Coordinates of C-alpha atoms in Angstrom, one line a residue:
X570 CA 0.0 0.0 0.0
X571 CA 1.2 3.5 -0.8
X572 CA 2.2 5.7 2.1
X573 CA 1.3 9.3 2.1
X574 CA 2.2 12.1 4.4
X575 CA 0.4 11.5 7.7
X576 CA -2.1 14.3 7.7
X577 CA -1.7 16.5 10.7
X578 CA -5.3 16.4 11.7
X579 CA -6.6 20.0 11.8
X580 CA -10.1 21.5 11.5
X581 CA -11.0 24.9 10.1
X582 CA -13.0 27.4 12.2
X583 CA -16.3 25.9 11.1
X584 CA -15.2 22.4 12.2
X585 CA -14.5 21.0 8.7
X586 CA -11.6 18.6 8.4
X587 CA -8.7 20.3 6.6
X588 CA -7.5 17.8 4.0
X589 CA -5.5 17.7 0.7
X590 CA -5.7 15.4 -2.3
X591 CA -3.6 12.4 -1.6
X592 CA -4.3 12.2 2.2
X593 CA -5.1 8.7 3.3
X594 CA -7.7 8.1 6.1
X595 CA -7.8 4.9 8.1
X596 CA -4.8 3.6 6.1
X597 CA -7.4 2.8 3.5
X598 CA -9.2 5.7 1.8
X599 CA -7.1 8.0 -0.4
X600 CA -8.7 11.4 -1.0
X601 CA -9.0 12.3 -4.7
X602 CA -11.0 15.5 -4.5
X603 CA -14.1 17.3 -3.2
X604 CA -17.5 16.4 -4.6
X605 CA -19.6 18.8 -2.5
X606 CA -20.2 20.7 0.7
X607 CA -23.2 21.1 3.0
X608 CA -24.0 22.4 6.5
X609 CA -23.1 19.0 7.9
X610 CA -19.6 18.8 6.3
X611 CA -18.1 17.8 3.0
X612 CA -18.3 14.9 0.6
X613 CA -15.1 13.8 -1.0
X614 CA -14.2 11.3 -3.7
X615 CA -11.9 8.6 -2.3
X616 CA -10.1 5.6 -3.6
X617 CA -10.6 2.5 -1.4
X618 CA -7.0 1.1 -1.5
X619 CA -8.1 -2.3 -0.3
X620 CA -10.9 -2.8 -2.9
X621 CA -9.4 -0.6 -5.6
X622 CA -12.5 1.3 -6.5
X623 CA -13.7 4.8 -5.8
X624 CA -16.5 5.9 -3.5
X625 CA -18.0 9.0 -2.0
X626 CA -17.0 9.7 1.6
X627 CA -19.2 12.1 3.7
X628 CA -16.9 13.7 6.3
X629 CA -19.0 15.3 9.0
X630 CA -17.9 18.4 10.8
X631 CA -16.2 18.0 14.2
X632 CA -19.3 19.6 15.9
X633 CA -21.3 17.7 18.5
X634 CA -24.8 18.2 16.9
X635 CA -23.6 17.1 13.5
X636 CA -21.8 14.2 15.0
X637 CA -24.9 13.0 16.8
X638 CA -27.0 13.5 13.6
X639 CA -24.5 11.4 11.7
X640 CA -24.8 8.6 14.3
X641 CA -28.6 8.6 13.8
X642 CA -28.1 8.5 10.0
X643 CA -25.8 5.5 10.3
X644 CA -28.4 3.8 12.5
X645 CA -31.0 4.3 9.8
X646 CA -28.7 3.2 7.0
X647 CA -27.8 0.0 8.9
X648 CA -31.4 -0.8 9.5
X649 CA -32.2 -0.2 5.8
X650 CA -29.2 -2.5 4.8
X651 CA -30.6 -5.2 7.1
X652 CA -34.0 -5.0 5.4
X653 CA -32.7 -4.5 1.8
X654 CA -29.1 -5.8 1.4
X655 CA -29.3 -5.6 -2.4
X656 CA -30.7 -2.1 -2.5
X657 CA -33.7 -3.2 -4.4
X658 CA -35.6 -0.2 -2.8
X659 CA -33.2 2.3 -4.3
X660 CA -31.8 3.8 -1.1
X661 CA -28.1 4.7 -1.3
X662 CA -25.8 2.0 -0.1
X663 CA -23.6 2.7 2.9
X664 CA -20.3 0.8 2.4
X665 CA -18.5 1.7 5.7
X666 CA -18.4 4.2 8.5
X667 CA -15.8 5.3 11.1
X668 CA -14.9 8.1 13.5
X669 CA -11.8 10.0 12.3
X670 CA -10.6 12.3 15.1
X671 CA -14.1 13.4 15.9
X672 CA -15.3 13.5 12.3
X673 CA -17.9 10.9 11.6
X674 CA -17.2 9.5 8.1
X675 CA -19.7 7.6 6.0
X676 CA -18.6 5.8 2.8
X677 CA -21.2 5.4 0.0
X678 CA -21.3 4.0 -3.5
X679 CA -20.3 6.6 -6.1
X680 CA -23.4 8.1 -7.9
X681 CA -24.0 10.8 -10.5
X682 CA -25.4 14.3 -10.2
X683 CA -28.6 15.0 -8.2
X684 CA -31.7 15.6 -10.3
X685 CA -31.4 19.2 -9.0
X686 CA -27.8 19.8 -10.1
X687 CA -28.5 18.2 -13.5
X688 CA -31.5 20.6 -13.9
X689 CA -29.4 23.6 -12.9
X690 CA -26.5 22.6 -15.3
X691 CA -29.2 22.3 -18.0
X692 CA -30.3 25.9 -17.5
X693 CA -33.4 24.7 -15.7
X694 CA -34.7 23.0 -18.9
X695 CA -37.4 20.7 -17.4
X696 CA -37.2 16.9 -17.8
X697 CA -39.3 15.3 -20.6
X698 CA -42.6 13.8 -19.3
X699 CA -41.4 10.2 -19.7
X700 CA -38.4 10.9 -17.5
X701 CA -40.5 12.7 -14.9
X702 CA -42.7 9.6 -14.8
X703 CA -39.7 7.2 -14.3
X704 CA -38.0 9.3 -11.7
X705 CA -41.4 9.9 -9.9
X706 CA -42.2 6.2 -10.0
X707 CA -38.8 5.2 -8.4
X708 CA -39.2 8.0 -5.8
X709 CA -42.6 6.7 -4.8
X710 CA -41.3 3.1 -4.6
X711 CA -38.3 4.0 -2.6
X712 CA -40.1 6.2 -0.1
X713 CA -42.9 3.7 0.2
X714 CA -40.3 1.2 1.4
X715 CA -39.4 3.7 4.2
X716 CA -43.0 4.2 5.1
X717 CA -43.7 0.5 5.2
X718 CA -40.9 0.2 7.7
X719 CA -42.3 3.0 10.0
X720 CA -39.9 5.7 8.8
X721 CA -40.5 9.2 7.4
X722 CA -37.6 10.7 5.4
X723 CA -38.7 14.3 6.2
X724 CA -36.2 15.9 3.8
X725 CA -37.2 14.9 0.3
X726 CA -36.0 17.4 -2.3
X727 CA -34.4 17.2 -5.8
X728 CA -30.9 17.6 -4.2
X729 CA -31.5 14.3 -2.3
X730 CA -32.3 12.3 -5.4
X731 CA -29.2 11.2 -7.3
X732 CA -28.8 9.7 -10.8
X733 CA -26.9 6.5 -10.7
X734 CA -25.2 7.8 -13.8
X735 CA -25.7 11.4 -15.1
X736 CA -24.2 10.9 -18.6
X737 CA -26.3 12.8 -21.2
X738 CA -26.9 13.3 -24.9
X739 CA -27.2 16.7 -26.4
X740 CA -30.6 17.1 -28.1
X741 CA -31.6 20.1 -30.3
X742 CA -34.5 22.0 -28.8
X743 CA -36.3 23.9 -31.5
X744 CA -38.2 26.1 -29.1
X745 CA -34.9 27.1 -27.4
X746 CA -33.0 27.0 -30.7
X747 CA -30.1 25.3 -29.0
X748 CA -28.9 22.0 -27.7
X749 CA -30.1 20.9 -24.3
X750 CA -28.9 18.0 -22.2
X751 CA -31.0 14.8 -21.9
X752 CA -29.8 12.3 -19.3
X753 CA -29.3 8.9 -20.8
X754 CA -30.4 6.8 -17.9
X755 CA -33.0 7.9 -15.4
X756 CA -32.2 5.4 -12.6
X757 CA -32.0 7.2 -9.3
X758 CA -31.1 6.6 -5.7
X759 CA -32.5 8.3 -2.6
X760 CA -29.9 9.9 -0.2
X761 CA -29.5 11.8 3.0
X762 CA -31.2 9.9 5.8
X763 CA -29.9 12.3 8.4
X764 CA -33.4 13.5 9.3
X765 CA -35.2 10.2 8.8
X766 CA -37.5 9.6 11.8
X767 CA -39.0 6.3 13.1
X768 CA -42.7 6.4 14.1
X769 CA -41.8 5.8 17.8
X770 CA -39.1 8.6 18.0
X771 CA -39.4 12.2 18.9
X772 CA -40.8 14.2 16.0
X773 CA -39.2 17.7 15.8
X774 CA -41.8 20.4 15.3
X775 CA -40.2 21.7 12.0
X776 CA -38.9 19.4 9.4
X777 CA -38.1 19.5 5.7
X778 CA -36.4 22.1 3.5
X779 CA -38.7 25.1 3.2
X780 CA -40.0 24.8 -0.4
X781 CA -41.0 21.1 0.2
X782 CA -42.6 21.6 3.6
X783 CA -46.1 20.4 4.1
X784 CA -48.9 22.6 5.6
X785 CA -49.3 20.5 8.7
X786 CA -45.6 21.2 9.5
X787 CA -45.9 24.9 9.0
X788 CA -49.1 25.0 11.1
X789 CA -47.4 22.8 13.8
X790 CA -50.2 20.3 13.8
X791 CA -47.9 17.3 14.0
X792 CA -46.7 15.2 11.0
X793 CA -46.0 11.7 9.9
X794 CA -45.5 9.8 6.5
X795 CA -47.9 12.1 4.6
X796 CA -45.5 15.0 4.9
X797 CA -43.1 13.0 2.5
X798 CA -46.0 12.7 0.0
X799 CA -46.4 16.4 -0.1
X800 CA -42.7 16.9 -0.8
X801 CA -42.9 14.4 -3.6
X802 CA -45.8 16.4 -5.2
X803 CA -43.6 19.5 -5.1
X804 CA -40.7 17.6 -6.6
X805 CA -42.8 16.2 -9.5
X806 CA -44.0 19.7 -10.3
X807 CA -40.4 21.0 -10.3
X808 CA -39.1 18.2 -12.6
X809 CA -41.9 18.9 -15.0
X810 CA -41.6 22.7 -15.1
X811 CA -38.0 23.3 -14.1
X812 CA -39.2 25.8 -11.4
X813 CA -39.9 25.5 -7.7
X814 CA -43.6 25.4 -6.9
X815 CA -43.3 27.4 -3.6
X816 CA -40.5 29.9 -4.0
X817 CA -40.6 31.7 -0.7
X818 CA -38.8 32.0 2.7
X819 CA -41.7 33.1 4.9
X820 CA -44.4 31.0 6.5
X821 CA -47.3 33.4 5.9
X822 CA -46.3 34.0 2.3
X823 CA -45.9 30.2 1.8
X824 CA -49.5 29.7 3.0
X825 CA -50.7 32.5 0.8
X826 CA -49.0 30.8 -2.2
X827 CA -50.7 27.5 -1.2
X828 CA -54.1 29.2 -1.2
X829 CA -53.5 30.8 -4.6
X830 CA -52.3 27.5 -6.1
X831 CA -54.5 25.0 -4.3
X832 CA -57.5 26.9 -2.8
X833 CA -58.3 27.7 0.8
X834 CA -56.7 26.0 3.7
X835 CA -59.4 23.8 5.3
X836 CA -61.1 25.5 8.3
X837 CA -60.3 22.5 10.5
X838 CA -56.6 23.1 10.1
X839 CA -56.9 26.9 10.3
X840 CA -58.8 26.7 13.5
X841 CA -56.7 24.0 15.1
X842 CA -53.3 25.6 14.6
X843 CA -51.7 27.5 17.5
X844 CA -49.7 29.6 15.0
X845 CA -50.8 33.2 14.4
X846 CA -51.4 33.1 10.7
X847 CA -55.1 32.8 10.7
X848 CA -57.9 34.8 12.2
X849 CA -61.3 33.1 12.5
X850 CA -60.3 30.5 10.1
X851 CA -59.0 32.9 7.4
X852 CA -55.4 33.6 6.5
X853 CA -54.4 37.1 7.5
X854 CA -52.9 38.3 4.3
X855 CA -52.8 41.7 2.6
X856 CA -53.2 41.1 -1.2
X857 CA -52.4 44.8 -1.9
X858 CA -49.0 44.7 -0.2
X859 CA -45.9 44.1 -2.2
X860 CA -45.8 40.5 -1.0
X861 CA -49.5 40.2 -1.9
X862 CA -48.8 41.4 -5.4
X863 CA -45.7 39.1 -5.7
X864 CA -47.9 36.0 -4.8
X865 CA -50.6 37.1 -7.2
X866 CA -48.2 37.7 -10.1
X867 CA -46.0 34.6 -9.5
X868 CA -48.6 32.0 -8.6
X869 CA -51.7 30.7 -10.3
X870 CA -54.1 27.8 -9.8
X871 CA -52.2 24.5 -10.2
X872 CA -54.0 23.2 -13.3
X873 CA -52.9 26.4 -15.2
X874 CA -49.3 25.2 -15.1
X875 CA -50.0 22.2 -17.4
X876 CA -48.0 22.4 -20.6
X877 CA -50.4 20.4 -22.7
X878 CA -53.9 19.0 -22.5
X879 CA -52.8 15.5 -23.4
X880 CA -54.0 12.7 -21.1
X881 CA -50.4 12.1 -19.8
X882 CA -50.2 15.7 -18.6
X883 CA -53.7 15.6 -17.1
X884 CA -52.8 12.4 -15.2
X885 CA -49.6 13.9 -13.8
X886 CA -51.5 16.9 -12.5
X887 CA -54.2 14.7 -11.1
X888 CA -51.5 12.9 -9.1
X889 CA -49.8 16.1 -8.0
X890 CA -53.1 17.5 -6.9
X891 CA -53.8 14.3 -4.8
X892 CA -50.3 14.6 -3.2
X893 CA -50.9 18.2 -2.4
X894 CA -54.1 17.6 -0.4
X895 CA -54.0 19.9 2.6
X896 CA -55.4 17.3 4.9
X897 CA -52.7 14.7 5.7
X898 CA -55.3 12.1 6.4
X899 CA -56.9 12.6 2.9
X900 CA -53.6 12.8 1.0
X901 CA -52.9 10.0 -1.4
X902 CA -50.6 7.3 0.1
X903 CA -47.6 6.0 -1.8
X904 CA -49.2 2.6 -2.1
X905 CA -52.2 4.3 -3.9
X906 CA -49.8 6.6 -5.8
X907 CA -48.0 3.6 -7.3
X908 CA -51.3 2.4 -8.8
X909 CA -52.2 5.9 -10.2
X910 CA -52.9 5.9 -14.0
X911 CA -49.9 8.2 -14.5
X912 CA -47.6 5.3 -13.8
X913 CA -49.5 2.8 -16.2
X914 CA -47.0 3.7 -18.9
X915 CA -43.9 2.7 -17.0
X916 CA -42.0 0.3 -19.3
X917 CA -42.0 -3.3 -18.2
X918 CA -38.2 -3.3 -17.7
X919 CA -38.6 -0.2 -15.4
X920 CA -41.2 -1.8 -13.2
X921 CA -40.3 -2.5 -9.6
X922 CA -41.8 -4.7 -6.9
X923 CA -44.9 -6.1 -8.5
X924 CA -43.2 -7.4 -11.6
X925 CA -39.6 -7.0 -10.8
X926 CA -37.1 -8.4 -8.3
X927 CA -38.5 -6.2 -5.5
X928 CA -41.2 -8.6 -4.6
X929 CA -38.8 -11.3 -3.4
X930 CA -38.3 -9.6 -0.1
X931 CA -41.7 -8.1 0.5
X932 CA -42.7 -10.9 3.0
X933 CA -39.6 -10.2 5.1
X934 CA -40.4 -6.6 5.5
X935 CA -41.3 -6.8 9.1
X936 CA -41.4 -3.4 10.8
X937 CA -38.0 -1.9 11.8
X938 CA -37.5 -0.1 15.0
X939 CA -34.4 1.1 16.8

């Protein structure tokens, strides 16, 4: 095995590990370069010197709260691996984990770009409908597996859905009068289980990244698996149109956008919430303010976002509408969503579970708990 300089283990002021290309961790993982960065730490590409292949290593900041969160994520990933050793359910595969001088490190299989980064690199040119269908189908299938095992992901967003391989073709787009990227393979994996929560565990009041946050979370009415379904509805819209459905950073404005796009928040929820956004069951919102004008000008009823009146497009919007039901108890479940007509056109070779290898393990899917 090659030897490298022994890294003098140092952290920067934020708690990130200071490293250089060529550093070797655990006498095994040689750092090749940085793949990305987040609040939790960094993701680097490493070469496993024992197995001679590359992988992605998530190096968590040397900060107590992130270290504890990483331990929870490892626990979830280990449970998922027990249930689904062959990753039939499309959750990212954890290959190893270790504590490196206070930095929790988690090694994963190497994957391609996220569906968000691919969209961004493609100038926010939306995905073709057949690709939206296949990505959405896999997402429902994967998250349904979590739900069947008493877990809620709580942080579903396009950044947390990665292509297995993000190679693309350039295709001429006559509307844009230029070439756009079209990903060759739409197989995806679900990542980031750092906020995943078991039914029996403490449920934090606020979960999810803002744009994908369900109304029951904003209104602090308690949440469970249906909050993931809401997020998936927002994601399907974004893949189809290339724009975020709820582009805001403020709770009251977010609720106003929901009302403009989906209709009034149900009185039951408006009256039950302890938050101060409603008065006598009505959202307190000034339509004449600059924020009011912004919402009116930038949001319209959901069905008006449809790009075509073909049945495929109608079916997609019917599904999104059912995923964006305000009432969590009325919201479509992922079991129901998988049977929605929008997914009837999934090609036989893309089918999972009912016709594919996924069914082999269904019987073993006893509930998981920590």
